[in-house]
Coordinates of C-alpha atoms in Angstrom, one line a residue:
X1 CA -0.3 0.3 -0.1
X2 CA 2.1 2.9 -1.5
X3 CA 1.0 6.4 -0.1
X4 CA 0.8 8.7 -3.2
X5 CA 2.4 11.6 -3.4
X6 CA -0.8 13.4 -4.0
X7 CA -2.2 12.1 -0.7
X8 CA -3.3 14.7 1.6
X9 CA -3.7 17.6 -1.8
X10 CA -6.0 19.4 -3.0
X11 CA -7.5 17.5 -6.0
X12 CA -6.1 17.9 -9.1
X13 CA -8.2 18.5 -12.6
X14 CA -6.8 15.2 -14.3
X15 CA -8.7 13.8 -11.3
X16 CA -12.5 14.6 -12.0
X17 CA -14.4 12.6 -12.9
X18 CA -15.9 13.6 -16.1
X19 CA -19.3 14.0 -15.3
X20 CA -21.3 14.0 -18.9
X21 CA -19.4 10.8 -20.2
X22 CA -20.4 8.8 -17.0
X23 CA -23.9 9.8 -17.8
X24 CA -24.2 8.7 -21.1
X25 CA -22.5 5.4 -19.9
X26 CA -24.6 4.5 -17.4
X27 CA -27.5 4.8 -20.2
X28 CA -25.6 3.3 -23.2
X29 CA -23.8 0.4 -21.8
X30 CA -24.8 -3.1 -21.5
X31 CA -23.6 -5.6 -19.0
X32 CA -23.0 -9.1 -19.8
X33 CA -24.0 -11.6 -17.8
X34 CA -21.4 -13.6 -19.0
X35 CA -18.6 -11.4 -17.3
X36 CA -18.0 -11.9 -13.2
X37 CA -17.2 -8.4 -13.2
X38 CA -20.1 -7.5 -15.0
X39 CA -22.7 -8.9 -13.2
X40 CA -25.0 -7.5 -10.1
X41 CA -23.0 -8.9 -7.2
X42 CA -23.9 -7.3 -2.9
X43 CA -21.3 -7.0 -0.6
X44 CA -21.7 -6.4 2.9
X45 CA -24.3 -3.7 2.2
X46 CA -26.0 -3.3 -1.7
X47 CA -24.3 -3.6 -5.1
X48 CA -21.1 -0.8 -5.8
X49 CA -19.9 -0.1 -9.4
X50 CA -18.6 2.2 -12.4
X51 CA -20.7 3.0 -15.3
X52 CA -17.2 3.0 -16.8
X53 CA -16.7 -0.4 -16.3
X54 CA -19.9 -1.8 -16.7
X55 CA -21.1 -2.9 -13.5
X56 CA -23.4 -0.1 -12.3
X57 CA -25.5 1.1 -14.6
X58 CA -29.2 0.9 -15.7
X59 CA -29.6 -2.6 -17.1
X60 CA -28.5 -3.1 -13.6
X61 CA -30.6 -0.9 -11.7
X62 CA -33.8 -1.8 -13.6
X63 CA -33.1 -5.3 -12.9
X64 CA -32.2 -4.9 -8.9
X65 CA -35.4 -2.9 -9.0
X66 CA -37.9 -5.6 -10.0
X67 CA -35.6 -8.1 -8.0
X68 CA -37.0 -6.3 -5.2
X69 CA -40.3 -5.9 -5.8
X70 CA -40.3 -10.0 -6.4
X71 CA -38.9 -9.9 -3.5
X72 CA -41.6 -7.5 -1.3
X73 CA -44.3 -9.7 -3.2
X74 CA -42.7 -12.6 -1.8
X75 CA -42.6 -12.1 1.5
X76 CA -46.3 -9.6 2.1
X77 CA -44.3 -6.5 2.3
X78 CA -47.3 -4.0 1.7
X79 CA -46.4 -1.0 3.0
X80 CA -44.3 2.3 1.5
X81 CA -41.1 1.7 0.5
X82 CA -39.1 4.6 1.3
X83 CA -36.0 5.5 -1.3
X84 CA -33.5 8.1 -0.6
X85 CA -30.1 8.9 -3.0
X86 CA -26.8 11.0 -1.7
X87 CA -24.9 13.2 -3.7
X88 CA -22.6 10.9 -6.5
X89 CA -24.0 11.3 -10.2
X90 CA -25.1 8.6 -10.8
X91 CA -27.6 8.4 -8.0
X92 CA -30.0 10.7 -9.8
X93 CA -30.3 9.0 -13.2
X94 CA -30.6 5.6 -10.9
X95 CA -33.1 6.8 -9.0
X96 CA -35.2 8.0 -12.3
X97 CA -34.8 4.2 -13.2
X98 CA -35.8 2.4 -10.0
X99 CA -39.0 4.9 -9.8
X100 CA -39.5 3.5 -13.3
X101 CA -39.9 0.0 -12.3
X102 CA -41.3 0.8 -8.8
X103 CA -44.3 2.8 -10.2
X104 CA -45.0 -0.1 -12.4
X105 CA -44.9 -2.8 -10.3
X106 CA -47.8 -0.6 -8.1
X107 CA -45.2 -0.5 -5.5
X108 CA -46.1 2.4 -2.5
X109 CA -42.9 4.6 -2.9
X110 CA -42.0 7.7 -0.6
X111 CA -39.2 10.4 -2.5
X112 CA -38.0 12.9 -0.6
X113 CA -39.8 16.8 -0.7
X114 CA -38.2 19.0 -3.5
X115 CA -36.0 15.9 -4.6
X116 CA -33.3 16.5 -1.6
X117 CA -30.6 14.3 -0.9
X118 CA -31.3 11.7 1.8
X119 CA -28.8 10.5 3.9
X120 CA -29.1 6.1 5.0
X121 CA -29.9 7.1 8.3
X122 CA -33.0 8.8 7.6
X123 CA -34.1 6.0 5.4
X124 CA -33.8 3.8 8.3
X125 CA -35.0 6.4 10.9
X126 CA -38.1 6.9 8.4
X127 CA -38.8 2.5 7.6
X128 CA -38.8 2.0 11.9
X129 CA -41.0 4.8 12.4
X130 CA -43.7 3.7 10.1
X131 CA -43.4 0.1 11.5
X132 CA -43.8 1.0 14.9
X133 CA -47.0 -0.7 16.6
X134 CA -47.4 -2.1 13.2
X135 CA -47.5 -6.0 12.7
X136 CA -48.9 -5.8 8.7
X137 CA -48.3 -3.4 5.9
X138 CA -44.9 -3.0 6.9
X139 CA -42.6 0.0 5.2
X140 CA -39.0 -1.0 4.1
X141 CA -36.1 0.9 1.6
X142 CA -33.9 1.7 -0.7
X143 CA -30.7 4.3 -0.7
X144 CA -29.1 5.1 -3.4
X145 CA -25.4 5.1 -2.9
X146 CA -22.4 3.9 -3.3
X147 CA -20.8 5.4 0.4
X148 CA -17.3 7.1 0.6
X149 CA -16.3 5.8 -2.7
X150 CA -14.7 7.6 -5.9
X151 CA -17.3 9.9 -7.7
X152 CA -17.7 7.6 -10.9
X153 CA -19.1 5.2 -8.4
X154 CA -22.8 4.2 -8.1
X155 CA -24.3 2.2 -5.5
X156 CA -27.6 0.8 -4.3
X157 CA -28.9 -1.1 -1.2
X158 CA -32.2 -2.5 0.3
X159 CA -33.3 -2.0 3.5
X160 CA -36.0 -4.7 4.8
X161 CA -38.7 -3.6 7.6
X162 CA -36.2 -4.3 10.2
X163 CA -34.6 -1.1 9.0
X164 CA -31.2 -1.9 8.8
X165 CA -28.9 -3.3 5.8
X166 CA -30.5 -6.5 4.3
X167 CA -29.0 -10.1 5.1
X168 CA -27.5 -12.7 3.2
X169 CA -30.5 -14.6 2.5
X170 CA -32.5 -11.2 1.2
X171 CA -29.4 -10.4 -1.2
X172 CA -28.9 -13.6 -2.1
X173 CA -32.1 -13.9 -3.4
X174 CA -32.5 -11.1 -4.6
X175 CA -28.7 -11.2 -6.3
X176 CA -29.7 -14.1 -8.4
X177 CA -32.9 -12.8 -9.2
X178 CA -32.0 -10.1 -10.4
X179 CA -28.9 -11.4 -13.1
X180 CA -31.5 -13.9 -13.6
X181 CA -33.5 -11.2 -15.4
X182 CA -29.8 -9.3 -17.1
X183 CA -29.3 -12.7 -18.3
X184 CA -33.1 -12.9 -20.3
X185 CA -32.3 -9.0 -21.6
X186 CA -34.9 -7.6 -18.6
X187 CA -37.3 -9.6 -19.8
X188 CA -39.9 -9.4 -16.6
X189 CA -38.8 -6.2 -15.9
X190 CA -41.7 -4.4 -15.5
X191 CA -41.2 -0.2 -16.1
X192 CA -43.5 3.3 -17.1
X193 CA -41.4 6.4 -18.0
X194 CA -40.1 8.3 -15.7
X195 CA -42.7 11.2 -16.1
X196 CA -46.0 8.2 -15.6
X197 CA -43.6 7.4 -12.4
X198 CA -43.7 11.1 -10.8
X199 CA -47.3 11.0 -11.8
X200 CA -48.8 7.6 -10.6
X201 CA -51.2 7.8 -7.5
X202 CA -48.2 5.5 -6.0
X203 CA -45.5 7.9 -6.1
X204 CA -45.7 10.3 -2.9
X205 CA -43.6 12.9 -1.8
X206 CA -42.3 12.3 2.4
X207 CA -40.4 15.1 4.4
X208 CA -37.5 13.3 5.5
X209 CA -35.4 16.4 6.9
X210 CA -38.1 17.8 9.3
X211 CA -39.0 14.5 10.6
X212 CA -35.1 13.2 11.6
X213 CA -34.0 16.3 12.3
X214 CA -37.6 16.9 15.2
X215 CA -36.5 13.5 16.7
X216 CA -32.8 13.5 17.4
X217 CA -33.5 15.0 20.7
X218 CA -34.9 11.3 21.5
X219 CA -31.2 9.9 21.2
X220 CA -28.7 13.3 22.2
X221 CA -29.0 15.5 25.5
X222 CA -29.1 18.8 22.4
X223 CA -29.5 20.8 26.3
X224 CA -26.4 20.5 27.1
X225 CA -24.8 21.4 23.7
X226 CA -27.0 24.2 24.0
X227 CA -25.9 25.0 27.3
X228 CA -22.2 24.7 27.1
X229 CA -22.3 26.6 23.5
X230 CA -20.2 23.7 22.2
X231 CA -18.1 25.4 19.0
X232 CA -18.7 23.3 16.2
X233 CA -17.9 23.1 12.5
X234 CA -19.1 20.2 10.3
X235 CA -17.9 19.4 6.8
X236 CA -20.7 17.6 5.2
X237 CA -18.3 16.4 2.2
X238 CA -20.7 17.5 -0.1
X239 CA -23.2 14.8 0.7
X240 CA -26.4 13.8 1.4
X241 CA -26.8 15.8 4.7
X242 CA -25.4 19.1 3.4
X243 CA -28.8 20.4 3.6
X244 CA -29.9 18.9 7.6
X245 CA -26.8 20.6 9.7
X246 CA -28.5 24.1 9.5
X247 CA -32.0 23.0 10.2
X248 CA -30.1 21.0 13.2
X249 CA -28.8 23.9 14.5
X250 CA -31.7 26.1 14.3
X251 CA -34.0 24.2 15.7
X252 CA -31.6 23.4 18.8
X253 CA -30.6 26.7 18.9
X254 CA -26.5 25.1 18.3
X255 CA -23.2 26.9 17.6
X256 CA -22.4 25.1 14.4
X257 CA -21.1 26.3 11.7
X258 CA -20.7 24.7 8.2
X259 CA -17.6 24.9 6.7
X260 CA -18.9 23.5 3.2
X261 CA -21.8 23.6 1.9
X262 CA -20.9 22.8 -1.7
X263 CA -22.5 20.1 -3.6
X264 CA -20.4 18.9 -6.8
X265 CA -20.0 15.6 -8.4
X266 CA -16.8 15.5 -9.1
X267 CA -15.7 16.5 -5.5
X268 CA -13.1 19.2 -6.4
X269 CA -13.0 20.6 -3.5
X270 CA -11.8 17.4 -1.2
X271 CA -8.2 16.3 -0.8
X272 CA -6.8 13.4 -2.4
X273 CA -7.3 10.3 -0.1
X274 CA -4.0 7.8 0.6
X275 CA -3.8 6.2 -3.3
X276 CA -4.2 9.1 -4.6
X277 CA -8.1 9.3 -5.4
X278 CA -10.8 11.2 -4.3
X279 CA -12.6 9.2 -2.1
X280 CA -15.0 10.8 1.0
X281 CA -14.3 9.0 3.5
X282 CA -14.1 10.7 7.2
X283 CA -12.0 9.0 9.1
X284 CA -9.3 9.3 6.5
X285 CA -6.7 12.1 7.6
X286 CA -5.9 12.4 4.0
X287 CA -9.1 12.5 2.6
X288 CA -9.8 15.1 5.6
X289 CA -7.0 18.1 4.9
X290 CA -9.4 20.8 4.9
X291 CA -11.5 20.0 8.2
X292 CA -8.3 19.2 10.0
X293 CA -6.9 21.8 9.1
X294 CA -10.0 24.0 10.7
X295 CA -9.5 21.9 13.9
X296 CA -8.4 25.4 16.1
X297 CA -10.8 27.6 15.5
X298 CA -14.0 24.8 16.9
X299 CA -14.1 23.3 20.4
X300 CA -14.7 20.1 18.2
X301 CA -15.5 19.4 14.6
X302 CA -16.9 16.8 12.3
X303 CA -17.7 15.3 9.3
X304 CA -19.6 13.1 7.7
X305 CA -19.1 11.0 4.4
X306 CA -21.6 10.8 0.9
X307 CA -24.4 9.0 2.3
X308 CA -24.0 10.2 6.1
X309 CA -23.8 6.8 7.9
X310 CA -19.9 7.2 8.7
X311 CA -18.6 10.0 10.9
X312 CA -15.1 12.1 11.4
X313 CA -13.7 13.3 14.6
X314 CA -11.6 16.2 14.8
X315 CA -10.2 17.3 18.2
X316 CA -8.2 20.3 19.2
X317 CA -5.0 18.4 20.9
X318 CA -5.0 14.8 18.8
X319 CA -6.7 16.0 15.5
X320 CA -8.8 13.4 13.6
X321 CA -9.5 10.7 16.1
X322 CA -8.6 7.4 14.4
X323 CA -12.3 5.2 14.0
X324 CA -11.8 3.3 17.2
X325 CA -9.9 5.6 19.9
X326 CA -13.8 7.4 19.1
X327 CA -15.6 4.4 19.6
X328 CA -13.7 3.4 22.6
X329 CA -14.6 6.9 24.2
X330 CA -18.5 7.0 22.8
X331 CA -18.7 3.3 24.5
X332 CA -17.2 4.6 27.7
X333 CA -19.3 7.5 27.8
X334 CA -22.7 6.1 26.8
X335 CA -23.0 3.1 29.0
X336 CA -22.1 5.7 31.6
X337 CA -25.1 8.6 30.6
X338 CA -27.6 6.3 29.1
X339 CA -29.3 5.5 32.7
X340 CA -32.4 3.9 30.9
X341 CA -30.5 1.9 29.0
X342 CA -30.9 -1.7 29.8
X343 CA -28.7 -3.0 32.1
X344 CA -28.0 -5.8 30.3
X345 CA -28.0 -3.6 27.1
X346 CA -24.5 -5.5 25.4
X347 CA -21.5 -3.4 23.2
X348 CA -21.2 -4.7 19.7
X349 CA -18.1 -4.3 17.6
X350 CA -16.6 -6.5 14.9
X351 CA -13.6 -8.7 15.6
X352 CA -11.2 -6.7 13.5
X353 CA -12.3 -3.4 15.5
X354 CA -9.8 -2.3 18.3
X355 CA -9.6 -4.6 21.0
X356 CA -9.2 -1.6 23.6
X357 CA -13.4 -1.8 23.5
X358 CA -13.2 -5.6 24.7
X359 CA -11.2 -3.8 28.2
X360 CA -13.5 -0.9 27.9
X361 CA -17.0 -3.3 27.8
X362 CA -15.2 -5.2 30.7
X363 CA -14.7 -2.4 32.9
X364 CA -18.4 -1.6 32.6
X365 CA -19.2 -4.4 33.3
X366 CA -21.4 -4.8 29.4
X367 CA -21.5 -8.1 28.0
X368 CA -19.5 -8.0 25.1
X369 CA -21.3 -8.7 21.3
X370 CA -18.0 -9.4 18.5
X371 CA -19.5 -10.5 15.0
X372 CA -18.1 -10.8 11.7
X373 CA -17.6 -7.6 9.6
X374 CA -21.1 -5.8 8.5
X375 CA -23.1 -3.9 10.3
X376 CA -26.4 -6.2 9.2
X377 CA -25.0 -8.6 12.3
X378 CA -26.0 -5.5 14.7
X379 CA -29.7 -5.3 13.4
X380 CA -31.9 -7.4 15.7
X381 CA -29.3 -6.3 18.7
X382 CA -30.1 -2.2 17.9
X383 CA -33.6 -3.3 17.3
X384 CA -35.0 -5.0 20.8
X385 CA -32.8 -3.0 22.7
X386 CA -29.8 -5.9 23.9
X387 CA -27.4 -3.7 22.1
X388 CA -26.7 -0.3 23.6
X389 CA -24.8 0.6 21.1
X390 CA -22.9 -0.9 17.6
X391 CA -19.8 0.3 15.6
X392 CA -17.5 -1.1 13.2
X393 CA -14.0 0.1 12.7
X394 CA -14.6 1.6 9.7
X395 CA -16.3 4.3 11.4
X396 CA -20.0 3.4 11.4
X397 CA -22.0 3.4 14.2
X398 CA -25.5 3.5 15.7
X399 CA -26.9 3.6 19.7
X400 CA -30.3 3.7 21.5
X401 CA -32.5 6.8 22.5
X402 CA -32.4 8.4 25.4
X403 CA -35.2 6.4 26.6
X404 CA -32.8 2.5 25.6
X405 CA -35.4 2.2 22.4
X406 CA -34.5 2.2 19.0
X407 CA -32.9 4.6 16.8
X408 CA -31.3 3.6 13.8
X409 CA -30.4 -0.3 12.6
X410 CA -28.6 1.2 9.9
X411 CA -25.0 3.2 10.2
X412 CA -26.0 6.8 11.1
X413 CA -23.0 9.3 10.9
X414 CA -24.5 12.3 12.2
X415 CA -25.5 11.4 15.5
X416 CA -22.0 9.8 16.6
X417 CA -20.9 13.1 15.2
X418 CA -23.3 15.2 17.3
X419 CA -22.2 13.1 20.4
X420 CA -19.0 14.2 20.5
X421 CA -20.1 17.5 21.2
X422 CA -22.1 16.2 23.7
X423 CA -19.0 14.5 25.6
X424 CA -17.5 17.4 25.2
X425 CA -19.8 19.4 26.7
X426 CA -20.9 17.6 29.4
X427 CA -17.3 16.0 30.8
X428 CA -15.4 19.6 30.2
X429 CA -12.8 17.4 27.9
X430 CA -12.7 16.5 24.4
X431 CA -13.0 12.9 23.3
X432 CA -8.9 13.2 22.2
X433 CA -8.5 13.7 25.6
X434 CA -10.7 11.7 26.9
X435 CA -9.2 9.1 24.9
X436 CA -5.9 9.4 26.3
X437 CA -7.0 8.8 30.0
X438 CA -8.2 5.6 28.5
X439 CA -4.8 4.7 27.1
X440 CA -3.3 5.2 30.3
X441 CA -5.3 2.7 32.4
X442 CA -6.0 0.4 29.5
X443 CA -2.5 0.4 27.7
X444 CA -1.8 2.6 24.2
X445 CA -2.7 -0.1 21.0
X446 CA -1.4 0.3 17.2
X447 CA -4.0 -0.5 14.7
X448 CA -3.6 -0.8 10.9
X449 CA -5.1 -2.7 8.2
X450 CA -3.4 -3.8 5.0
X451 CA -3.8 -5.4 1.7
X452 CA -2.2 -8.4 -0.2
X453 CA -2.5 -9.7 -3.7
X454 CA -4.7 -13.3 -3.8
X455 CA -6.4 -15.1 -6.7
X456 CA -9.7 -16.1 -6.5
X457 CA -9.1 -19.3 -5.5
X458 CA -7.0 -18.0 -2.4
X459 CA -9.6 -15.7 -1.6
X460 CA -12.6 -18.7 -1.6
X461 CA -9.8 -20.6 0.4
X462 CA -9.3 -18.1 2.8
X463 CA -12.7 -18.1 3.3
X464 CA -13.4 -21.4 4.3
X465 CA -10.4 -21.9 6.4
X466 CA -10.0 -23.8 9.6
X467 CA -7.8 -23.2 12.9
X468 CA -6.4 -26.6 12.3
X469 CA -4.8 -25.4 9.0
X470 CA -2.8 -22.4 11.2
X471 CA 0.2 -24.6 12.0
X472 CA 2.1 -21.8 14.1
X473 CA 1.7 -21.8 16.9
X474 CA 3.2 -18.4 18.4
X475 CA 2.4 -14.3 17.0
X476 CA 5.1 -12.0 17.0
X477 CA 7.1 -13.7 19.7
X478 CA 3.6 -14.5 21.7
X479 CA 2.1 -18.0 22.6
X480 CA -1.5 -17.7 20.5
X481 CA -4.2 -18.2 22.5
X482 CA -6.7 -18.4 20.1
X483 CA -7.4 -19.2 16.2
X484 CA -11.1 -18.0 15.6
X485 CA -13.2 -18.9 12.2
X486 CA -16.9 -17.7 13.9
X487 CA -17.4 -14.9 15.8
X488 CA -17.5 -15.3 19.3
X489 CA -21.3 -12.9 19.5
X490 CA -23.1 -14.8 17.1
X491 CA -20.7 -17.7 16.1
X492 CA -21.4 -16.5 12.2
X493 CA -18.8 -17.3 9.7
X494 CA -16.0 -14.9 10.0
X495 CA -15.4 -15.0 6.5
X496 CA -12.3 -15.6 7.3
X497 CA -10.1 -16.0 10.5
X498 CA -9.2 -14.1 13.5
X499 CA -5.1 -15.1 15.4
X500 CA -5.2 -13.5 19.0
X501 CA -2.0 -13.4 21.1
X502 CA -1.6 -11.5 24.7
X503 CA -0.1 -8.2 23.6
X504 CA -2.1 -8.4 19.8
X505 CA -3.7 -9.9 17.3
X506 CA -4.2 -10.4 13.8
X507 CA -7.8 -11.1 11.0
X508 CA -7.6 -11.4 7.8
X509 CA -10.1 -11.9 5.6
X510 CA -11.0 -11.6 1.1
X511 CA -12.3 -8.4 -0.5
X512 CA -15.4 -9.0 -2.0
X513 CA -14.8 -6.8 -5.1
X514 CA -11.1 -7.3 -5.5
X515 CA -8.2 -9.9 -5.9
X516 CA -6.8 -8.8 -2.5
X517 CA -7.2 -9.7 1.0
X518 CA -6.9 -7.6 3.7
X519 CA -5.3 -7.8 7.3
X520 CA -6.1 -5.9 10.1
X521 CA -3.9 -5.7 13.5
X522 CA -3.3 -4.8 16.5
X523 CA -0.7 -4.3 19.1
X524 CA -0.6 -2.8 22.5
X525 CA 3.5 -3.3 22.6
X526 CA 3.5 -0.4 20.6
X527 CA 4.2 -0.1 16.1
X528 CA 7.5 -2.4 16.1
X529 CA 5.5 -5.0 17.5
X530 CA 3.0 -4.6 15.1
X531 CA 4.8 -4.1 11.8
X532 CA 6.2 -8.0 13.3
X533 CA 2.8 -9.6 13.5
X534 CA 1.7 -8.0 10.1
X535 CA 5.2 -9.3 8.6
X536 CA 4.1 -12.6 10.7
X537 CA 0.4 -12.8 9.4
X538 CA 1.2 -12.6 6.2
X539 CA 3.6 -15.4 6.3
X540 CA 0.8 -17.4 8.1
X541 CA -2.0 -16.4 5.8
X542 CA 0.6 -17.3 2.6
X543 CA 1.4 -21.0 4.4
X544 CA -2.4 -21.8 4.8
X545 CA -3.5 -21.0 1.1
X546 CA -0.4 -22.4 0.0
X547 CA 1.1 -19.5 -1.3
X548 CA 5.2 -18.3 -2.3
X549 CA 5.5 -16.1 0.1
X550 CA 8.0 -14.4 -1.7
X551 CA 5.5 -14.0 -4.7
X552 CA 2.6 -13.7 -2.7
X553 CA 3.1 -11.2 -0.1
X554 CA 3.3 -7.7 -0.4
X555 CA 5.5 -5.3 2.7
X556 CA 3.0 -3.8 5.1
X557 CA 3.0 -0.6 5.0
X558 CA 2.0 1.3 8.9
X559 CA -1.3 2.8 7.7
X560 CA -3.5 6.3 8.9
X561 CA -4.8 4.6 12.2
X562 CA -1.2 4.0 13.1
X563 CA -0.8 7.1 15.5
X564 CA 0.9 6.4 19.0
X565 CA 4.4 6.2 18.0
X566 CA 5.9 9.9 17.6
X567 CA 6.6 9.3 14.2
X568 CA 3.4 8.7 13.3
X569 CA 2.0 11.8 15.0
X570 CA 2.2 14.1 12.4
X571 CA -0.9 12.3 10.4
X572 CA -3.6 13.8 12.4
X573 CA -1.5 17.0 13.4
X574 CA -2.6 17.9 9.3
X575 CA 0.5 17.3 7.5
X576 CA 0.0 15.6 4.8
X577 CA 3.7 15.4 3.0

């Protein structure tokens, strides 16, 4: 993972997507279902691709939309379907394509007033609000977004009546049905013109913005934020929540400044991510250079990605907090300041999130619910209140309302961002300062993620590894204490493995979209120990896959979340070089 010389620097004209060509490709390129890369493929949350690569275009959206209609009919889902889009260039044409199919199938569709952009958590909130107290005629939703990914990407996600990301049994059915439609040249897809779809009796307008904003006082202590006059700066990164922050500030009397209100499908206002690409990732110090540069102007600053389901927190002293750091702080705070939450409400984390979270949960006397990668694993617990908090290492989280009931069952970037202001207001210290206290108490971990090449066959092997295939007995000088291929919280397959020693661990899992596997690692003994874990992790995985270490391993690079060594501190002080 070589860091590009463009990383952290303003986007250049050469980086900008040609939007007219992208839209033309969306409508003109037809996928070949015989080519795997051009088929519908749902990852951990939805189908994603680029019109330039014929992996996301009109045919995909028409096929997926019809598959969803067929699935709704199969399940007896007869309530309204809430649909939202983000600000990527492909989102608006994809929404038009979807509406043509939904209206032709007689689905009651709720689209935003004034064609407003709609964040992912707002769709989840709308579904849950509508379904509250209902047993039949339940609502579901679609979010058209590729999340934080580059401007030439498009994405399509389905949320069933539980409000969260669809589980694999649902996405598997929709994926298979959509690909069957592609193979038959869309025979079986019902469709009417966009104009007729907009005028259809089943197409309705919905005030997503005010419904969500007016309910925020049920999940956050807005009085504390307002009373302390916390000075907040927010960068929506040109995303779906760009018009939400002003009404939030106005309704609750907050001292909040939106530092960038520009919506531009080229995202030319961004600084380049680690690989020199434009990516609206609020957890990347390279992408967040503009906001990091303003950290001294506010008590707390934050950003959200394009569909506003991820957060990035910037503090005066620590700069941009790594996601694992903020998750630990949020958990430490929430479970001590939400007295109405269930006493047995657990802490949800993924297997690749920091062990710091486990140490905090143990101190709090809370059960740890550790699951595979994917927010869908938290949906049931958030819905019934058995989980107070669910969080991912990729800066996605949601948590219960003040009274312990469900807020959203999908990731919500807005609420964790505002929580940072509540924490600052009530604790008199910002999350960066609180994390330093936790590190002094529990140890100071360093964390990183690297990638290594893998063939499709090797990826399949990795996803099905058993503990018995791991021959090593030590990891970076320590005895291996455990080898997991199933998550401790719900016994679901990890889709890879996790190897645990006393002072560190690593997890390896194949990418769902690229010919690589990802290694996540953490050490409580410093950067050198972490580097050794990463090197040995690649050797262990290569041996298990029967790969050549020299050919198939890449040199690990300590990436943006390794922050505890002095030589790494610059990445969180706004230095892009």
